[in-house]
PDB file of C-alpha atoms in Angstrom:
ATOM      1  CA  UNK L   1     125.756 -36.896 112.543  1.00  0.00           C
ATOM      2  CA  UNK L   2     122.765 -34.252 112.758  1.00  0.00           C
ATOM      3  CA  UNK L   3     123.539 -30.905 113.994  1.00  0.00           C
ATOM      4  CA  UNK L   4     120.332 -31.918 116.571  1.00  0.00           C
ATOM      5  CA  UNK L   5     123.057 -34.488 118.135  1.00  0.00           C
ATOM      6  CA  UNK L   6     125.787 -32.851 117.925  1.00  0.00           C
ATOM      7  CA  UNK L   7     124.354 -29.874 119.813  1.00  0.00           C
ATOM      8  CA  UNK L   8     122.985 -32.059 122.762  1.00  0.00           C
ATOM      9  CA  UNK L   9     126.744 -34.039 122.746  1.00  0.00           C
ATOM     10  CA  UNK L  10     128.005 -30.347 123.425  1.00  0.00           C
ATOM     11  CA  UNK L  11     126.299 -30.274 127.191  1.00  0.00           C
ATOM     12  CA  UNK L  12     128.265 -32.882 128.430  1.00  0.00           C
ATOM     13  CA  UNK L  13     129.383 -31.811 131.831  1.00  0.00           C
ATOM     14  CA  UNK L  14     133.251 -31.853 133.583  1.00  0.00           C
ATOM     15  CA  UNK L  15     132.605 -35.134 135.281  1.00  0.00           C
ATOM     16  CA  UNK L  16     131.269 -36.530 132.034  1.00  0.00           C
ATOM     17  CA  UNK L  17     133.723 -35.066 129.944  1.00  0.00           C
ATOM     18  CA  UNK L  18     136.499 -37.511 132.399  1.00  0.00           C
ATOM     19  CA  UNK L  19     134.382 -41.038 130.785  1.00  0.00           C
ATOM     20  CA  UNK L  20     136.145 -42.785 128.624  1.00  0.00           C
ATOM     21  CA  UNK L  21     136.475 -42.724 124.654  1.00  0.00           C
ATOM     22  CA  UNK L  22     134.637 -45.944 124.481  1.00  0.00           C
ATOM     23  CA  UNK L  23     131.708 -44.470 127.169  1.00  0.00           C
ATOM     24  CA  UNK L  24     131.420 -41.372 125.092  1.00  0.00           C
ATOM     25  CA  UNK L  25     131.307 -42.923 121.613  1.00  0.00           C
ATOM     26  CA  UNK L  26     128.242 -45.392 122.724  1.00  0.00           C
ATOM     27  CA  UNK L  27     126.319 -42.355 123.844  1.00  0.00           C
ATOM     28  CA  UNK L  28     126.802 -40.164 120.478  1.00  0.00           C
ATOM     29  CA  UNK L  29     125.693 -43.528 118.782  1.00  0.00           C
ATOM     30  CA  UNK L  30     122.525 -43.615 120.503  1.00  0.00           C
ATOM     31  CA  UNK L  31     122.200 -39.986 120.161  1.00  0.00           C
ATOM     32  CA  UNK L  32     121.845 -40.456 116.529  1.00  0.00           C
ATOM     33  CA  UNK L  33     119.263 -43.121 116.147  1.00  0.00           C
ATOM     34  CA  UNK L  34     115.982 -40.833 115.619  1.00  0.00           C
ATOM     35  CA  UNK L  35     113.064 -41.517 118.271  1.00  0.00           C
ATOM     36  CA  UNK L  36     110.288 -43.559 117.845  1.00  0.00           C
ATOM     37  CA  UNK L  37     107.110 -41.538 119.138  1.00  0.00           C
ATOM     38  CA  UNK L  38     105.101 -42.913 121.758  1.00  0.00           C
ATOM     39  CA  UNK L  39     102.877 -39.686 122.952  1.00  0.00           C
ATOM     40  CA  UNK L  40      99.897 -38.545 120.461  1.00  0.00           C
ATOM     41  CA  UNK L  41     101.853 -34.986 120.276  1.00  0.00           C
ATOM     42  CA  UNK L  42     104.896 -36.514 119.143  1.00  0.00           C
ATOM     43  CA  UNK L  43     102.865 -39.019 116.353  1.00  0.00           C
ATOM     44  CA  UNK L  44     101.345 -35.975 114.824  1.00  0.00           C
ATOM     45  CA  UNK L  45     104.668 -33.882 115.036  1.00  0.00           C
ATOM     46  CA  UNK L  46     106.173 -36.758 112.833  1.00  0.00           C
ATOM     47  CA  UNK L  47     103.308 -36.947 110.566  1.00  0.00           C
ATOM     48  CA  UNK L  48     103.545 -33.278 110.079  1.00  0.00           C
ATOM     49  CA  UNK L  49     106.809 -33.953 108.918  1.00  0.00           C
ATOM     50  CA  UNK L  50     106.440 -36.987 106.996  1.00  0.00           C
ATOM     51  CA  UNK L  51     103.299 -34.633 105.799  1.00  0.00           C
ATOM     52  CA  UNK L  52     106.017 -31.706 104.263  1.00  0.00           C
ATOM     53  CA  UNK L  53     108.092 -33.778 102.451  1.00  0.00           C
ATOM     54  CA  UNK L  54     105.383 -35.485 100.855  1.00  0.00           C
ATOM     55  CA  UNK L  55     104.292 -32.819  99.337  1.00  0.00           C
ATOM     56  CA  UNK L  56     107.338 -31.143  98.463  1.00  0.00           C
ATOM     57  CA  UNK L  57     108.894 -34.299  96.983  1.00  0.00           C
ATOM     58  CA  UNK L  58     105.195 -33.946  94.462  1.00  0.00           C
ATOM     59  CA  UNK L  59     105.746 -30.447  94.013  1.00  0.00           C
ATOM     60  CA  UNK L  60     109.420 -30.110  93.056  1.00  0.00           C
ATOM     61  CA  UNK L  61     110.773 -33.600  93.096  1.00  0.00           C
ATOM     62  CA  UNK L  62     113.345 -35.536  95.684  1.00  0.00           C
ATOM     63  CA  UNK L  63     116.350 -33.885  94.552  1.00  0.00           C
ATOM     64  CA  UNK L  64     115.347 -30.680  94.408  1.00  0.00           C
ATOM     65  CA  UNK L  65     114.225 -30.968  98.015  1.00  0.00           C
ATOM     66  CA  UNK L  66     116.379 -29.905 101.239  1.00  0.00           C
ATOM     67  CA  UNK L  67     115.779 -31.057 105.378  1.00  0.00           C
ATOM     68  CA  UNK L  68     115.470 -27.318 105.686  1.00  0.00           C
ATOM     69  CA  UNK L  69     112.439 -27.008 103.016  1.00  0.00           C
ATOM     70  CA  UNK L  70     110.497 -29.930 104.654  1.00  0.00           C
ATOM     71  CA  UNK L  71     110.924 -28.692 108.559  1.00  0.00           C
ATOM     72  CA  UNK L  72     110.001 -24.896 107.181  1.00  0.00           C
ATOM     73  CA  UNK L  73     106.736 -26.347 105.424  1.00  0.00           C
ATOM     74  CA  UNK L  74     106.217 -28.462 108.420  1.00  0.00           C
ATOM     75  CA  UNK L  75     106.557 -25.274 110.900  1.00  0.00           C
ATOM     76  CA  UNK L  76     109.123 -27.052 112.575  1.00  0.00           C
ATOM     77  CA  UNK L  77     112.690 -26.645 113.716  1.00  0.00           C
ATOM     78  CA  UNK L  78     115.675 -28.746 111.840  1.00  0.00           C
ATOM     79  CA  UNK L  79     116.371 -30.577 115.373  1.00  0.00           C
ATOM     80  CA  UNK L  80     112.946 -31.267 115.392  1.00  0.00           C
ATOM     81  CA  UNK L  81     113.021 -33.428 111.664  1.00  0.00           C
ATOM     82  CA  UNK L  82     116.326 -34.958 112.771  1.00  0.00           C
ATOM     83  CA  UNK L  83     115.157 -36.088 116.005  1.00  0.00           C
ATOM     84  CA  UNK L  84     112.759 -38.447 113.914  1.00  0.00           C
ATOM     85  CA  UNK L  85     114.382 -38.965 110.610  1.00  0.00           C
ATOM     86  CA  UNK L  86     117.984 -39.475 110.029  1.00  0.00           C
ATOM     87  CA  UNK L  87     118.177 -37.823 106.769  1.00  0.00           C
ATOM     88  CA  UNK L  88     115.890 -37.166 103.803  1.00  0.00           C
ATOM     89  CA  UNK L  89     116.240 -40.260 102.260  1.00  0.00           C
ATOM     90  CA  UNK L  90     115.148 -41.767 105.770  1.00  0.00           C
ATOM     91  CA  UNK L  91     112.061 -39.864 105.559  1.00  0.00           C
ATOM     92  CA  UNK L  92     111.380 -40.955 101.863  1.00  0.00           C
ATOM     93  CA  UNK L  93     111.493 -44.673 103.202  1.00  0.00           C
ATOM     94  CA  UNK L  94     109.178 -43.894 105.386  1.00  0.00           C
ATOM     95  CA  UNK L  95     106.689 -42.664 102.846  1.00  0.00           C
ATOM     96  CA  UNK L  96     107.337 -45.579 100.589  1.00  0.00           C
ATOM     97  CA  UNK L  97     106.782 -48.035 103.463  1.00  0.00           C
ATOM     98  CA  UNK L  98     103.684 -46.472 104.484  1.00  0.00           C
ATOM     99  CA  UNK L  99     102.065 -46.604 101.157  1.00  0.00           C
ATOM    100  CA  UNK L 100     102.467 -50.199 100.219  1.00  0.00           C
ATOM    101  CA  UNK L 101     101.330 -51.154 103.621  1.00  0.00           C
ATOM    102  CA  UNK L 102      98.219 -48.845 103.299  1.00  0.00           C
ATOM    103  CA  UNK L 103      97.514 -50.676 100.005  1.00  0.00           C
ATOM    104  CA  UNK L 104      98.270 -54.131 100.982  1.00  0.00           C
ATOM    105  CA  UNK L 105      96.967 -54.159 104.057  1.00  0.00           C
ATOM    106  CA  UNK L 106      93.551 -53.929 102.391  1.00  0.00           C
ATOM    107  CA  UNK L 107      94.121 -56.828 100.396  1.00  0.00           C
ATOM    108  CA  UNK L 108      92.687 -60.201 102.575  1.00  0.00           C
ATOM    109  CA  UNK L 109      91.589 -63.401 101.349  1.00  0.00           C
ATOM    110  CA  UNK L 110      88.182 -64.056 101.216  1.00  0.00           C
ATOM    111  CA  UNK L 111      85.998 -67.331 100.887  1.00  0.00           C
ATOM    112  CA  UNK L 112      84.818 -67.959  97.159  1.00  0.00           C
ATOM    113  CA  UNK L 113      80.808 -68.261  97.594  1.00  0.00           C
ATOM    114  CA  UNK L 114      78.270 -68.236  94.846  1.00  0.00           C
ATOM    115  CA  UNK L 115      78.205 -64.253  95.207  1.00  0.00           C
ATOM    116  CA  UNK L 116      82.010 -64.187  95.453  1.00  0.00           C
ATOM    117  CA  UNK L 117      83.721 -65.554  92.577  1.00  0.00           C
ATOM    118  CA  UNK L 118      87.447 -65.918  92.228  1.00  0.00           C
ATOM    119  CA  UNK L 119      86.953 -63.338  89.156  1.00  0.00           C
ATOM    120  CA  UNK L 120      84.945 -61.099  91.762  1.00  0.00           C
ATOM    121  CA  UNK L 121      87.783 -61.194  94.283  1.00  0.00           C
ATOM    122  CA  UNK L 122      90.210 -61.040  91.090  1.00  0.00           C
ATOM    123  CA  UNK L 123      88.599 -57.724  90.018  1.00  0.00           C
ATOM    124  CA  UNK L 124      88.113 -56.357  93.961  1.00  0.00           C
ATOM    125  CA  UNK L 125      91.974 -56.715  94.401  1.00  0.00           C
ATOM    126  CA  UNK L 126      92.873 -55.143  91.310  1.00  0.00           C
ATOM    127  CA  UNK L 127      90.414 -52.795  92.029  1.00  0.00           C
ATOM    128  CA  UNK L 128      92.375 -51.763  95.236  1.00  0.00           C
ATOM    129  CA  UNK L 129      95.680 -51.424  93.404  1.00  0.00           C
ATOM    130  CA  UNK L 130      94.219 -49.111  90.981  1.00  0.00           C
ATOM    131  CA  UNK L 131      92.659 -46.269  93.130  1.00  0.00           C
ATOM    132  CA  UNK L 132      95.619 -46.380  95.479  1.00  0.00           C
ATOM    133  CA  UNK L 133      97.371 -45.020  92.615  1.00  0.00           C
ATOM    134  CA  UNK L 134      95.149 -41.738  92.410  1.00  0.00           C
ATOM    135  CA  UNK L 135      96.681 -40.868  95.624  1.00  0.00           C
ATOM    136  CA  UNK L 136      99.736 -39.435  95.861  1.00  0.00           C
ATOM    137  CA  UNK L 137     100.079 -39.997  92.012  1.00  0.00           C
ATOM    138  CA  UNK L 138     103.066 -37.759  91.587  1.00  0.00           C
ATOM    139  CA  UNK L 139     104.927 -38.961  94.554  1.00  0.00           C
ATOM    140  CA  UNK L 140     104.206 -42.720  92.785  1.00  0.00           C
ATOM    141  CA  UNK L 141     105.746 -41.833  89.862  1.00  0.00           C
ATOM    142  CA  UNK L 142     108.636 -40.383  91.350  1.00  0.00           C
ATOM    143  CA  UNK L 143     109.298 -43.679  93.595  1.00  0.00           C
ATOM    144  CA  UNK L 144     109.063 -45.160  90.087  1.00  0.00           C
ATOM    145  CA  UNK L 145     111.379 -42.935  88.072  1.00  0.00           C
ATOM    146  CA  UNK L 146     113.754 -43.671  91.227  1.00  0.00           C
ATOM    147  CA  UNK L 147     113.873 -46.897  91.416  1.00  0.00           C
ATOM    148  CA  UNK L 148     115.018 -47.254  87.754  1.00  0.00           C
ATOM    149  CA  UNK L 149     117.285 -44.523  87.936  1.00  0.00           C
ATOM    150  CA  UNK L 150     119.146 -45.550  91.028  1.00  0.00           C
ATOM    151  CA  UNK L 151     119.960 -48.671  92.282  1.00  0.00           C
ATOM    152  CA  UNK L 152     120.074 -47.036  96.363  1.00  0.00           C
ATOM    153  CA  UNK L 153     116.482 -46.371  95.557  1.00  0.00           C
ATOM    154  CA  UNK L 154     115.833 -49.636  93.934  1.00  0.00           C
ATOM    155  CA  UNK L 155     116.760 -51.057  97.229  1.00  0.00           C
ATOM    156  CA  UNK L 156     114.935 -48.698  99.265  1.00  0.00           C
ATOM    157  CA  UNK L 157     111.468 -49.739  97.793  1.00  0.00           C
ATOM    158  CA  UNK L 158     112.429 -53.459  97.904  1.00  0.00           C
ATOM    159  CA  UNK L 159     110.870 -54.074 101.362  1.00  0.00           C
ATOM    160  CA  UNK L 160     107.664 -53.033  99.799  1.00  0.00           C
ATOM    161  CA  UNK L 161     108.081 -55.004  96.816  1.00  0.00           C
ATOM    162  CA  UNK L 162     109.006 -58.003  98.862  1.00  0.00           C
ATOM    163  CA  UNK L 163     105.937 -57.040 100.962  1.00  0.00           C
ATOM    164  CA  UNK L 164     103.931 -57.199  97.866  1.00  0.00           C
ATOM    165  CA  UNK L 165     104.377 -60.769  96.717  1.00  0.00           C
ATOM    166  CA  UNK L 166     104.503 -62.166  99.841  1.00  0.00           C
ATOM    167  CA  UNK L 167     100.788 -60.615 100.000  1.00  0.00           C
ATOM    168  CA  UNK L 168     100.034 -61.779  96.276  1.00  0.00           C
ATOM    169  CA  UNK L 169     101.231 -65.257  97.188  1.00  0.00           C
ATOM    170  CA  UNK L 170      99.266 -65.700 100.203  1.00  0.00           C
ATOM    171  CA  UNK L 171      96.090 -64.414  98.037  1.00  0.00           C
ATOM    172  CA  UNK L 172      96.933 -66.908  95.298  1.00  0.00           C
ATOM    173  CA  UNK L 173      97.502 -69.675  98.503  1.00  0.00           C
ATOM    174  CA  UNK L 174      94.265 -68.896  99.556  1.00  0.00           C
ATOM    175  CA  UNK L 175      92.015 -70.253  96.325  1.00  0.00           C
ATOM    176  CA  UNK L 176      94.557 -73.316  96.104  1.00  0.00           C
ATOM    177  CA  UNK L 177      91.990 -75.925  94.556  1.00  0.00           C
ATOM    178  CA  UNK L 178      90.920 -73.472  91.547  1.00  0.00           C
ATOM    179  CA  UNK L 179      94.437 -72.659  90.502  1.00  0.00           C
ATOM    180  CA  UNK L 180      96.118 -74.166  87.362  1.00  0.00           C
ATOM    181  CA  UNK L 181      99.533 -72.825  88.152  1.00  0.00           C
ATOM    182  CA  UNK L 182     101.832 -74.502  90.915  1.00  0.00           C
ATOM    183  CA  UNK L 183     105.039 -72.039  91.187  1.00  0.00           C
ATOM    184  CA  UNK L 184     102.996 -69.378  93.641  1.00  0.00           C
ATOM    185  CA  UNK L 185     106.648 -67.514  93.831  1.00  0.00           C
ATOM    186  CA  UNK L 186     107.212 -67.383  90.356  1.00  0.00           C
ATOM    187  CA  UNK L 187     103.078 -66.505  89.466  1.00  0.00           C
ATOM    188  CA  UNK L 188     102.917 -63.901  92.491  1.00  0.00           C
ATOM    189  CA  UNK L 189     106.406 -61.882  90.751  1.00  0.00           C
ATOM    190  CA  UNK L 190     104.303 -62.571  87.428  1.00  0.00           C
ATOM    191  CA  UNK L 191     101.081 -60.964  88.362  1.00  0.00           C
ATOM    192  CA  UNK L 192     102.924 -58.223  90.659  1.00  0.00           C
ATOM    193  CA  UNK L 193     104.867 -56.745  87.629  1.00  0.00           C
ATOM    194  CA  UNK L 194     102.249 -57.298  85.364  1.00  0.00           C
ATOM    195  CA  UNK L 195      99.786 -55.131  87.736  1.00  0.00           C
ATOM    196  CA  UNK L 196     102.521 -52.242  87.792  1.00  0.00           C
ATOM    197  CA  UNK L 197     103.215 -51.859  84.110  1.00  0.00           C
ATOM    198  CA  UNK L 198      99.687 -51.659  83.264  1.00  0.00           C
ATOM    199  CA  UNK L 199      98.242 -49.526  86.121  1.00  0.00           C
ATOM    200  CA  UNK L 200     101.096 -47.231  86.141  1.00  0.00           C
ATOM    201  CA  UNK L 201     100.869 -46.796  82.196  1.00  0.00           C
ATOM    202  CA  UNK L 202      97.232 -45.834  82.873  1.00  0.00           C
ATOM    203  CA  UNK L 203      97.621 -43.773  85.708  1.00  0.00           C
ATOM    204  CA  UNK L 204     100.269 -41.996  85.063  1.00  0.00           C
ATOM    205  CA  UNK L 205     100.541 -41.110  81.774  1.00  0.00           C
ATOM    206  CA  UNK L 206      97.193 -39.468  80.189  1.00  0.00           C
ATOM    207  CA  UNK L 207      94.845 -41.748  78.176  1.00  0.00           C
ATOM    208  CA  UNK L 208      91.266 -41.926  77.085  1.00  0.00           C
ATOM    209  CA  UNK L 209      90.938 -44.933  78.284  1.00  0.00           C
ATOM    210  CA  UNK L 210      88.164 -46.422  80.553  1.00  0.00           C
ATOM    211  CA  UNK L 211      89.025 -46.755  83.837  1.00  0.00           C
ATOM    212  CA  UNK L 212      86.596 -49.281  84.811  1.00  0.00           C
ATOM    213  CA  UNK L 213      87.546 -51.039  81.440  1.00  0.00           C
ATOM    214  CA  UNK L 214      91.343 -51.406  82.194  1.00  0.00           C
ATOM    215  CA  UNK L 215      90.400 -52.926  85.953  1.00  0.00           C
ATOM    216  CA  UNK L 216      87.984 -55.726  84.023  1.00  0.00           C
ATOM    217  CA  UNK L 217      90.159 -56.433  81.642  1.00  0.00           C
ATOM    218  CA  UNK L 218      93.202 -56.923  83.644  1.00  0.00           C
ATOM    219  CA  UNK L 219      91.328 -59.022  85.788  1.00  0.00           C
ATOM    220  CA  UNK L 220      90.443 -61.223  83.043  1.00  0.00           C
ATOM    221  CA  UNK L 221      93.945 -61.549  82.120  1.00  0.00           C
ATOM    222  CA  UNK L 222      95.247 -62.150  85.947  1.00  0.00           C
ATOM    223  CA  UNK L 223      92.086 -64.544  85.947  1.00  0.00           C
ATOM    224  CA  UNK L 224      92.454 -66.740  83.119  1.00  0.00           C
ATOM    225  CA  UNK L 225      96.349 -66.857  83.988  1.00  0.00           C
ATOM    226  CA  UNK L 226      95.373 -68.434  87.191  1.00  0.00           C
ATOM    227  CA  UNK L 227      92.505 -70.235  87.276  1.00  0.00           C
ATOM    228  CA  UNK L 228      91.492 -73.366  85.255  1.00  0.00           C
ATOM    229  CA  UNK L 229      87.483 -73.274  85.680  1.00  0.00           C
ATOM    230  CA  UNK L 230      85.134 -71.394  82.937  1.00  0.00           C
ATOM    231  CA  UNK L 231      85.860 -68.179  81.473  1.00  0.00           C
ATOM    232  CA  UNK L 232      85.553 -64.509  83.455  1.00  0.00           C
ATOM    233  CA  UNK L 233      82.102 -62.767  82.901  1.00  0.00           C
TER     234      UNK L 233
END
């Protein structure tokens, strides 16, 4: 329990001191649960947080992080972080949910046209993956580094990952007649891993390789993997 709860649990008064065990212990379990903000103050209080710990998780990496650090660089009190986030880790699932939904939600089908080729769309989605990765780059190479260190972690960033190839899949659903591949689960893991291992080779390790290069030719390779019409310009 967060010292935040426990020090509101200590104003109970005499009369509500009397309730029973049971009465008490459902009111120190909703105690705990952290608020969801509804007022604009309260949003940006939690972003401010959410803010901190970003940063310090870049700076000086997860484990080297405390509650205390993140509410002092956010300029707010412990009670404050707790009444939003259960724990660090909470906060770090936070971050890692908001950044594949910032990415993904970017990614919608679009009709193929003359102008808008499935290589064009190929290369635009790609395209998306890649810059996202510029932001926050030490942050997503930590949620990496996690999530083959520890299995807890591997489990925190599964939502996203499940979120992720549900989005790939309804992509690939989208350009149905053009495809040459029928097992959308299977191709969607396929293309998802095969997007991570190259763009986070590129962007997180130094190279002197083209950007622009390593988005064209990946989407060649996603492209002829998928699609059974003529080669990618």
């Amino acid at each position: 329990m967060s010292f935040y709860s426990c020090f509101l649990l200590g104003y109970h008064d005499e009369k509500k001191a009397r309730r029973s065990d049971c009465e008490v212990g459902k009111d120190r379990e909703a105690m705990t649960q952290p608020r969801v903000p509804r007022q604009k103050r309260s949003t940006q209080m939690k972003e401010r947080v959410a803010q901190a710990a970003l940063e310090l998780f870049s700076e000086s990496g997860y484990y080297n992080v405390t509650t205390n650090d993140i509410a002092r660089r956010a300029g707010v009190s412990i009670g404050t972080l707790y009444s939003y986030y259960e724990d660090k880790r909470d906060i770090y699932r936070d971050l890692v949910d908001k950044l594949y939904r910032n990415v993904l939600d970017r990614m919608v089908p679009e009709e193929v046209t003359p102008d808008n080729s499935p290589f064009d769309l190929i290369r635009k989605y790609v395209t998306i993956v890649l810059e996202s990765h510029a932001y926050m780059t030490d942050f997503q190479k930590q949620i990496t580094a996690l999530s083959y260190q520890d299995e807890e972690f591997r489990k925190l960033e599964e939502a996203g990952r499940s979120f992720a190839s549900e989005k790939i899949e309804e992509l690939i659903m989208n350009y149905g007649e053009y495809l040459q591949v029928d097992d959308l689960e299977t191709t969607s893991f396929i293309v998802r891993t095969t997007l991570e291992a190259i763009i986070h080779e590129h962007m997180f390790f130094p190279n002197d390789l083209d950007t622009q290069r390593v988005i064209d030719e990946t989407s060649k390779v996603i492209y002829r993997y998928l699609f059974c019409d003529a080669p990618a310009s």
